[in-house]
Short mmCIF file of C-alpha atoms in Angstrom, two decimals:
data_model
loop_
_atom_site.label_atom_id
_atom_site.label_comp_id
_atom_site.label_asym_id
_atom_site.label_seq_id
_atom_site.Cartn_x
_atom_site.Cartn_y
_atom_site.Cartn_z
CA MET A 1 -29.59 -91.22 74.07
CA THR A 2 -31.58 -88.65 72.13
CA PRO A 3 -29.40 -86.74 69.65
CA ILE A 4 -28.79 -83.07 70.45
CA PRO A 5 -30.47 -80.92 67.79
CA ILE A 6 -28.09 -78.63 65.93
CA TRP A 7 -29.83 -75.86 63.99
CA LEU A 8 -27.64 -74.21 61.33
CA LEU A 9 -29.31 -70.95 60.27
CA VAL A 10 -28.55 -69.61 56.80
CA TYR A 11 -29.92 -66.59 54.92
CA PRO A 12 -29.31 -65.07 51.47
CA GLY A 13 -25.71 -63.86 51.35
CA PHE A 14 -24.33 -66.15 54.07
CA LEU A 15 -20.69 -67.27 53.97
CA LEU A 16 -20.59 -70.85 52.72
CA LEU A 17 -17.81 -71.97 55.07
CA ASP A 18 -19.68 -70.58 58.09
CA ALA A 19 -22.51 -73.04 57.41
CA THR A 20 -20.68 -76.05 55.99
CA GLY A 21 -17.75 -75.92 58.43
CA PRO A 22 -19.87 -76.43 61.55
CA ALA A 23 -22.04 -78.96 59.70
CA GLN A 24 -18.93 -81.00 58.90
CA VAL A 25 -17.65 -80.82 62.49
CA PHE A 26 -20.91 -82.24 63.88
CA SER A 27 -21.13 -84.78 61.05
CA THR A 28 -17.59 -86.00 61.81
CA ALA A 29 -18.49 -86.30 65.50
CA ASN A 30 -21.45 -88.48 64.45
CA ASP A 31 -19.14 -90.64 62.31
CA GLU A 32 -16.69 -91.06 65.18
CA ALA A 33 -19.50 -92.09 67.52
CA ARG A 34 -20.79 -94.66 65.01
CA ASP A 35 -17.27 -96.04 64.56
CA ALA A 36 -17.12 -96.51 68.35
CA GLY A 37 -20.43 -98.38 68.30
CA LEU A 38 -22.36 -95.47 69.78
CA PRO A 39 -25.43 -93.70 68.45
CA PRO A 40 -24.83 -90.38 66.71
CA PRO A 41 -24.91 -87.60 69.32
CA TYR A 42 -26.12 -84.83 66.98
CA GLN A 43 -29.07 -84.22 64.66
CA ILE A 44 -27.98 -81.64 62.08
CA ASN A 45 -30.65 -79.34 60.59
CA MET A 46 -30.06 -76.62 57.98
CA VAL A 47 -32.78 -73.98 58.39
CA ALA A 48 -33.77 -70.56 57.06
CA ALA A 49 -36.56 -68.04 57.54
CA GLU A 50 -37.95 -69.20 54.19
CA PRO A 51 -37.52 -72.90 53.31
CA GLY A 52 -35.85 -73.83 50.03
CA LEU A 53 -32.58 -73.06 48.31
CA VAL A 54 -30.59 -70.28 49.99
CA MET A 55 -27.76 -68.65 48.01
CA SER A 56 -24.36 -68.03 49.61
CA THR A 57 -21.89 -65.31 48.66
CA ALA A 58 -19.90 -68.03 46.85
CA GLY A 59 -22.80 -68.65 44.47
CA VAL A 60 -23.53 -72.06 46.01
CA ALA A 61 -27.04 -72.62 47.32
CA LEU A 62 -27.94 -74.90 50.24
CA GLN A 63 -31.30 -76.54 50.79
CA ALA A 64 -32.83 -75.37 54.06
CA ALA A 65 -35.94 -76.33 55.98
CA ALA A 66 -38.18 -73.78 57.66
CA LEU A 67 -36.92 -72.28 60.90
CA PRO A 68 -38.68 -74.11 63.73
CA ASP A 69 -40.91 -72.65 66.39
CA PRO A 70 -38.72 -71.08 69.11
CA ALA A 71 -39.95 -73.70 71.61
CA ALA A 72 -38.22 -76.37 69.50
CA LEU A 73 -34.89 -74.63 70.11
CA ALA A 74 -34.96 -75.28 73.87
CA GLY A 75 -31.92 -77.37 74.76
CA ALA A 76 -30.62 -77.16 71.20
CA THR A 77 -27.60 -75.48 69.67
CA LEU A 78 -28.22 -72.68 67.16
CA VAL A 79 -25.36 -71.75 64.82
CA VAL A 80 -25.88 -68.61 62.73
CA ALA A 81 -23.71 -68.39 59.63
CA GLY A 82 -21.92 -65.08 59.08
CA GLY A 83 -21.94 -62.97 55.95
CA ARG A 84 -23.02 -59.71 54.42
CA GLY A 85 -26.60 -60.93 54.16
CA VAL A 86 -26.94 -60.71 57.93
CA GLU A 87 -27.66 -57.00 57.57
#
């Protein structure tokens, strides 16, 4: 089974919990699958418009890869973190 891509989109001023909460949920699902002898069902990717460190409102930065070409998002799940930076 090919893992389902999960794209977590962050931007300067995102809310830390809005990015790390979903990341942890999918990571825990992967752990549970491994514990059951199954392959991990999700591939978690932290992305941003500009790759590199992206600062949250909490002052904690996350490392993000470049946002993929829109064609790569077909069949994937895109989670957009909330926050004041969305404006």
